[in-house]
Coordinates of C-alpha atoms and ligand atoms in Angstrom, one line a residue:
M51 CA -8.5 -11.9 13.4
S52 CA -7.9 -15.4 12.5
K53 CA -5.1 -17.3 10.9
L54 CA -5.9 -18.9 7.5
T55 CA -4.7 -22.2 6.1
I56 CA -2.0 -21.8 3.3
L57 CA -2.5 -24.1 0.4
R58 CA 0.6 -26.1 -0.5
Y59 CA 1.9 -26.8 -4.0
P60 CA 0.7 -28.9 -5.9
H61 CA -2.8 -28.1 -4.6
P62 CA -4.9 -27.5 -7.8
N63 CA -6.6 -24.4 -6.3
L64 CA -3.3 -22.6 -6.6
H65 CA -3.9 -22.5 -10.3
Q66 CA -7.3 -20.7 -10.1
V67 CA -7.4 -17.2 -11.6
A68 CA -8.5 -14.6 -9.0
K69 CA -11.4 -12.2 -9.8
P70 CA -11.3 -8.5 -9.2
V71 CA -12.6 -7.1 -5.8
E72 CA -15.8 -5.2 -6.6
V73 CA -16.2 -3.3 -3.3
V74 CA -13.6 -2.6 -0.7
D75 CA -15.8 -3.1 2.4
D76 CA -15.5 -4.6 5.9
R77 CA -15.5 -8.1 4.4
V78 CA -12.4 -7.3 2.3
R79 CA -10.8 -5.6 5.3
Q80 CA -11.3 -8.7 7.4
I81 CA -9.7 -10.8 4.6
V82 CA -6.7 -8.4 4.6
A83 CA -6.3 -8.5 8.4
D84 CA -6.5 -12.3 8.4
M85 CA -4.0 -12.5 5.5
F86 CA -1.5 -10.3 7.4
E87 CA -1.9 -12.4 10.5
T88 CA -1.2 -15.6 8.4
M89 CA 1.8 -14.0 6.6
Y90 CA 3.5 -12.7 9.7
D91 CA 2.9 -15.9 11.6
A92 CA 4.6 -17.8 8.7
N93 CA 7.4 -15.3 8.5
G94 CA 6.6 -14.6 4.9
V95 CA 7.3 -11.3 3.0
G96 CA 4.2 -11.6 0.9
L97 CA 0.9 -13.5 0.5
A98 CA -1.7 -13.6 -2.2
A99 CA -5.3 -14.4 -1.5
T100 CA -5.1 -17.4 -3.9
Q101 CA -2.7 -19.0 -1.4
V102 CA -5.4 -19.0 1.3
D103 CA -8.0 -20.3 -1.2
I104 CA -9.7 -16.9 -1.6
H105 CA -9.9 -16.2 -5.4
E106 CA -10.0 -12.4 -5.3
R107 CA -7.3 -10.0 -6.4
I108 CA -5.8 -9.2 -2.9
I109 CA -2.1 -9.1 -1.9
V110 CA -0.4 -8.3 1.4
M111 CA 3.3 -7.7 1.7
D112 CA 5.9 -6.6 4.2
V113 CA 9.6 -6.7 3.0
S114 CA 10.9 -4.7 5.9
E115 CA 13.4 -6.1 8.5
E116 CA 11.3 -4.8 11.4
R117 CA 8.1 -6.3 10.0
D118 CA 6.4 -2.9 10.4
Q119 CA 5.7 -1.8 6.9
P120 CA 2.6 -3.5 5.7
I121 CA 1.5 -3.0 2.1
V122 CA -1.9 -3.9 0.7
L123 CA -2.6 -4.2 -3.0
I124 CA -6.2 -4.7 -4.1
N125 CA -6.8 -5.2 -7.9
P126 CA -3.2 -4.5 -8.7
V127 CA -2.2 -3.7 -12.3
V128 CA 1.4 -3.3 -13.5
V129 CA 1.8 0.1 -15.1
W130 CA 5.5 -0.1 -15.8
S131 CA 8.4 -2.5 -15.5
S132 CA 12.1 -2.0 -16.1
S133 CA 13.7 -3.6 -19.1
E134 CA 16.6 -4.6 -16.8
H135 CA 16.1 -8.0 -15.2
V136 CA 17.6 -9.7 -12.2
V137 CA 18.0 -13.4 -11.5
N138 CA 17.7 -14.1 -7.8
E139 CA 16.6 -16.7 -5.3
E140 CA 13.0 -17.0 -4.6
G141 CA 10.8 -19.0 -2.1
C142 CA 7.1 -19.2 -1.4
L143 CA 4.9 -20.1 1.6
S144 CA 3.0 -22.5 -0.6
V145 CA 6.3 -24.3 -1.6
P146 CA 7.9 -24.7 1.9
G147 CA 11.7 -25.3 2.0
I148 CA 12.2 -24.8 -1.7
Y149 CA 14.3 -21.9 -3.1
D150 CA 15.4 -21.4 -6.6
A151 CA 16.6 -18.7 -9.1
V152 CA 13.9 -16.8 -11.0
D153 CA 14.4 -14.0 -13.5
R154 CA 12.3 -10.8 -12.7
A155 CA 12.1 -7.2 -13.8
E156 CA 14.5 -5.2 -11.6
R157 CA 11.9 -2.5 -10.9
V158 CA 8.2 -2.4 -11.3
R159 CA 5.3 0.1 -10.7
V160 CA 1.8 -1.0 -9.9
K161 CA -1.5 0.8 -9.5
A162 CA -3.7 -0.7 -6.8
M163 CA -6.2 0.1 -4.1
D164 CA -5.5 0.0 -0.4
E165 CA -7.8 -1.5 2.2
H166 CA -9.8 1.8 2.3
G167 CA -10.5 1.7 -1.4
N168 CA -8.0 4.5 -2.1
S169 CA -6.1 4.2 -5.4
R170 CA -2.3 4.6 -5.3
E171 CA 0.8 3.6 -7.1
V172 CA 3.6 1.6 -5.5
E173 CA 7.1 1.4 -7.1
G174 CA 9.5 -1.2 -6.0
E175 CA 13.0 -2.5 -6.6
G176 CA 15.0 -5.4 -5.2
L177 CA 13.0 -7.6 -2.9
L178 CA 9.9 -5.5 -3.1
S179 CA 9.8 -5.6 -6.9
R180 CA 10.4 -9.4 -6.9
C181 CA 7.7 -9.8 -4.3
I182 CA 5.1 -7.8 -6.2
Q183 CA 5.7 -9.9 -9.4
H184 CA 5.7 -13.2 -7.5
E185 CA 2.4 -12.3 -5.7
M186 CA 0.8 -11.0 -8.9
D187 CA 1.6 -14.4 -10.5
H188 CA -0.3 -16.1 -7.8
L189 CA -3.4 -14.1 -8.6
Q190 CA -3.0 -15.5 -12.2
G191 CA -2.8 -19.0 -10.9
K192 CA 1.0 -19.2 -11.4
V193 CA 3.4 -20.6 -8.8
F194 CA 7.1 -19.7 -9.1
V195 CA 8.2 -23.3 -9.6
E196 CA 6.5 -23.0 -13.1
Y197 CA 9.6 -21.0 -14.1
L198 CA 11.8 -23.9 -13.4
S199 CA 12.6 -26.9 -15.6
A200 CA 10.0 -29.7 -15.7
L201 CA 12.6 -32.0 -14.1
K202 CA 13.1 -29.7 -11.1
R203 CA 9.4 -29.0 -10.8
N204 CA 8.6 -32.8 -10.7
R205 CA 11.2 -33.3 -8.1
I206 CA 9.7 -30.5 -6.0
K207 CA 6.2 -32.0 -6.5
T208 CA 7.3 -35.4 -5.4
K209 CA 9.1 -34.0 -2.3
L210 CA 6.1 -31.9 -1.2
V211 CA 3.6 -34.7 -1.7
K212 CA 5.7 -37.0 0.3
A213 CA 6.2 -34.5 3.1
E214 CA 2.5 -34.0 3.3
R215 CA 1.9 -37.7 3.4
D216 CA 4.5 -38.1 6.2
A217 CA 2.9 -35.3 8.1
A218 CA -0.5 -36.9 7.8
K219 CA 0.9 -40.1 9.2
A220 CA 2.7 -38.5 12.1
Ligands
NI512 NI1 4.3 -17.4 -3.2

């Protein structure tokens, strides 16, 4: 396994649209393993392949306290979402240190394949629901800050570009 580099907003590749995985083979399983290592190392609850510059429809998640309930979603499709919505704070490994309120469906059900190519449905509420929707946005090239006002988004952009520049100098 190896840790992958997480792209940081406003990296342009975060806006690429991911392509469906054609065959779930050892190559894909390796990507999944590397993504889990990267996500756990960064203390994240979810990671989309787009964030590690791989533009295929692959998501890994673990919203458990014990960090022992990995979920893999390959080629996920939303089959149902609740009409009830919840506004809650959200963050993203590609937007470090930034948290803001985003409106999401309270519950969602997705159909996807696991790392063995088996199709199944996953239904989530609360953090799991929010995480599924957030990661699926990544596969469409959308970062959560795009739900915020242009003013906030520009502030975030400036802050992150400056942080990156300072880190490069250090
Ligand atoms: Ni994210």
